[in-house]
PDB file of C-alpha atoms in Angstrom:
ATOM      1  CA  MET I   8      83.899 124.382 103.073  1.00 71.00           C
ATOM      2  CA  ASN I   9      86.427 122.036 104.101  1.00 78.00           C
ATOM      3  CA  LEU I  10      89.358 122.066 101.644  1.00 78.00           C
ATOM      4  CA  ALA I  11      90.650 118.748 103.081  1.00 79.00           C
ATOM      5  CA  PHE I  12      87.896 117.033 101.180  1.00 81.00           C
ATOM      6  CA  PHE I  13      89.596 117.614  97.901  1.00 80.00           C
ATOM      7  CA  LEU I  14      93.185 116.500  99.034  1.00 81.00           C
ATOM      8  CA  ILE I  15      94.404 113.255  98.013  1.00 78.00           C
ATOM      9  CA  PRO I  16      96.879 111.245 100.114  1.00 79.00           C
ATOM     10  CA  LYS I  17     100.324 111.154  98.741  1.00 70.00           C
ATOM     11  CA  SER I  18     100.309 107.418  98.652  1.00 77.00           C
ATOM     12  CA  HIS I  19      97.493 107.362  96.310  1.00 82.00           C
ATOM     13  CA  VAL I  20      98.611 109.870  93.659  1.00 84.00           C
ATOM     14  CA  ALA I  21     100.283 108.220  90.387  1.00 90.00           C
ATOM     15  CA  TYR I  22     103.511 109.419  89.422  1.00 91.00           C
ATOM     16  CA  LEU I  23     106.541 108.651  87.222  1.00 92.00           C
ATOM     17  CA  THR I  24     110.044 108.220  88.463  1.00 91.00           C
ATOM     18  CA  GLU I  25     113.246 109.422  86.926  1.00 90.00           C
ATOM     19  CA  GLY I  26     114.475 106.909  84.498  1.00 90.00           C
ATOM     20  CA  SER I  27     111.016 105.592  83.609  1.00 92.00           C
ATOM     21  CA  SER I  28     110.697 104.254  80.276  1.00 91.00           C
ATOM     22  CA  PHE I  29     108.018 105.615  77.650  1.00 89.00           C
ATOM     23  CA  ARG I  30     106.357 102.318  77.784  1.00 91.00           C
ATOM     24  CA  GLN I  31     105.858 102.548  81.397  1.00 92.00           C
ATOM     25  CA  GLY I  32     104.731 106.097  81.348  1.00 92.00           C
ATOM     26  CA  MET I  33     101.981 105.017  78.704  1.00 91.00           C
ATOM     27  CA  GLU I  34     100.999 102.192  80.447  1.00 92.00           C
ATOM     28  CA  LYS I  35     100.559 104.189  83.808  1.00 93.00           C
ATOM     29  CA  LEU I  36      98.572 106.747  81.970  1.00 92.00           C
ATOM     30  CA  ARG I  37      96.333 104.261  80.465  1.00 92.00           C
ATOM     31  CA  CYS I  38      95.713 102.604  83.671  1.00 92.00           C
ATOM     32  CA  HIS I  39      94.918 105.460  85.684  1.00 90.00           C
ATOM     33  CA  GLY I  40      92.960 107.048  82.830  1.00 90.00           C
ATOM     34  CA  TYR I  41      94.932 110.383  83.326  1.00 89.00           C
ATOM     35  CA  THR I  42      96.199 112.786  80.576  1.00 92.00           C
ATOM     36  CA  ALA I  43      99.351 113.906  82.557  1.00 91.00           C
ATOM     37  CA  LEU I  44     101.496 112.619  85.278  1.00 91.00           C
ATOM     38  CA  PRO I  45     104.351 114.243  87.511  1.00 90.00           C
ATOM     39  CA  VAL I  46     107.781 113.346  87.180  1.00 90.00           C
ATOM     40  CA  VAL I  47     109.531 112.823  90.242  1.00 89.00           C
ATOM     41  CA  GLY I  48     113.492 112.439  90.683  1.00 88.00           C
ATOM     42  CA  ARG I  49     115.309 110.129  92.653  1.00 87.00           C
ATOM     43  CA  ASP I  50     115.641 112.259  95.653  1.00 89.00           C
ATOM     44  CA  GLY I  51     111.991 112.989  95.767  1.00 84.00           C
ATOM     45  CA  GLY I  52     111.741 116.171  94.125  1.00 86.00           C
ATOM     46  CA  TYR I  53     109.464 117.356  91.259  1.00 85.00           C
ATOM     47  CA  LEU I  54     111.071 117.360  87.711  1.00 85.00           C
ATOM     48  CA  GLY I  55     108.110 118.460  85.722  1.00 86.00           C
ATOM     49  CA  SER I  56     104.984 116.762  84.288  1.00 89.00           C
ATOM     50  CA  ILE I  57     104.574 114.828  81.078  1.00 90.00           C
ATOM     51  CA  ASN I  58     101.398 114.546  79.262  1.00 91.00           C
ATOM     52  CA  GLU I  59      99.742 112.557  76.133  1.00 91.00           C
ATOM     53  CA  GLY I  60     101.034 115.352  73.852  1.00 90.00           C
ATOM     54  CA  ASP I  61     104.617 114.854  75.019  1.00 88.00           C
ATOM     55  CA  PHE I  62     104.137 111.080  74.171  1.00 88.00           C
ATOM     56  CA  LEU I  63     102.743 111.804  71.015  1.00 88.00           C
ATOM     57  CA  TRP I  64     105.415 114.157  69.714  1.00 88.00           C
ATOM     58  CA  ASN I  65     108.261 112.169  71.038  1.00 86.00           C
ATOM     59  CA  ILE I  66     107.058 108.971  69.318  1.00 85.00           C
ATOM     60  CA  LEU I  67     106.504 110.873  66.072  1.00 87.00           C
ATOM     61  CA  SER I  68     110.173 112.311  66.327  1.00 85.00           C
ATOM     62  CA  MET I  69     111.636 108.720  67.137  1.00 84.00           C
ATOM     63  CA  GLY I  70     109.747 107.693  64.013  1.00 85.00           C
ATOM     64  CA  SER I  71     109.101 104.208  65.672  1.00 83.00           C
ATOM     65  CA  THR I  72     106.058 102.602  67.847  1.00 82.00           C
ATOM     66  CA  ASP I  73     108.162  99.298  68.227  1.00 86.00           C
ATOM     67  CA  PRO I  74     107.876  98.443  71.979  1.00 82.00           C
ATOM     68  CA  ARG I  75     111.359  97.972  72.246  1.00 85.00           C
ATOM     69  CA  ASP I  76     112.289 101.428  71.189  1.00 84.00           C
ATOM     70  CA  LEU I  77     109.550 102.864  73.720  1.00 84.00           C
ATOM     71  CA  GLU I  78     111.271 100.811  76.461  1.00 86.00           C
ATOM     72  CA  GLU I  79     114.729 102.569  75.622  1.00 87.00           C
ATOM     73  CA  ALA I  80     113.158 105.957  75.482  1.00 85.00           C
ATOM     74  CA  ARG I  81     113.370 107.542  79.048  1.00 87.00           C
ATOM     75  CA  ILE I  82     110.641 109.998  80.453  1.00 87.00           C
ATOM     76  CA  ASP I  83     113.294 112.119  81.980  1.00 77.00           C
ATOM     77  CA  ASP I  84     114.990 113.044  78.768  1.00 77.00           C
ATOM     78  CA  VAL I  85     111.593 114.611  77.680  1.00 78.00           C
ATOM     79  CA  VAL I  86     111.128 116.505  80.872  1.00 77.00           C
ATOM     80  CA  SER I  87     114.767 117.644  81.258  1.00 60.00           C
ATOM     81  CA  ASP I  88     114.518 119.075  77.670  1.00 58.00           C
ATOM     82  CA  ARG I  89     111.562 120.964  78.303  1.00 59.00           C
ATOM     83  CA  THR I  90     111.553 122.204  81.794  1.00 53.00           C
ATOM     84  CA  PRO I  91     114.557 122.906  84.131  1.00 53.00           C
ATOM     85  CA  PRO I  92     114.199 121.461  87.744  1.00 51.00           C
ATOM     86  CA  LEU I  93     112.644 123.608  90.224  1.00 53.00           C
ATOM     87  CA  THR I  94     115.307 125.232  92.575  1.00 56.00           C
ATOM     88  CA  LEU I  95     114.975 128.152  95.189  1.00 52.00           C
ATOM     89  CA  SER I  96     116.561 131.288  94.491  1.00 53.00           C
ATOM     90  CA  ALA I  97     119.128 132.794  97.220  1.00 51.00           C
ATOM     91  CA  SER I  98     117.009 136.051  97.153  1.00 50.00           C
ATOM     92  CA  LEU I  99     113.818 134.513  98.522  1.00 49.00           C
TER      93      LEU I  99
END
């Protein structure tokens, strides 16, 4: 079995960048039909993933579905609250 068949080129993978708004994230999920997306920092490092449930719970906690409020809310705030960035340990 050739595993290369299952690999997707990096240029074809949908992701969100640090600083993206909630609105941008929801639009990207809907456009691609995904249930979760990776969040990538400005330096290209992986910050975590955000899924449909994260959007739902944070919109409920904001108490608003106004598009202006969704544009002001940032994806990286949710990811940084939940998952610390990956770092390599000196013992490795």
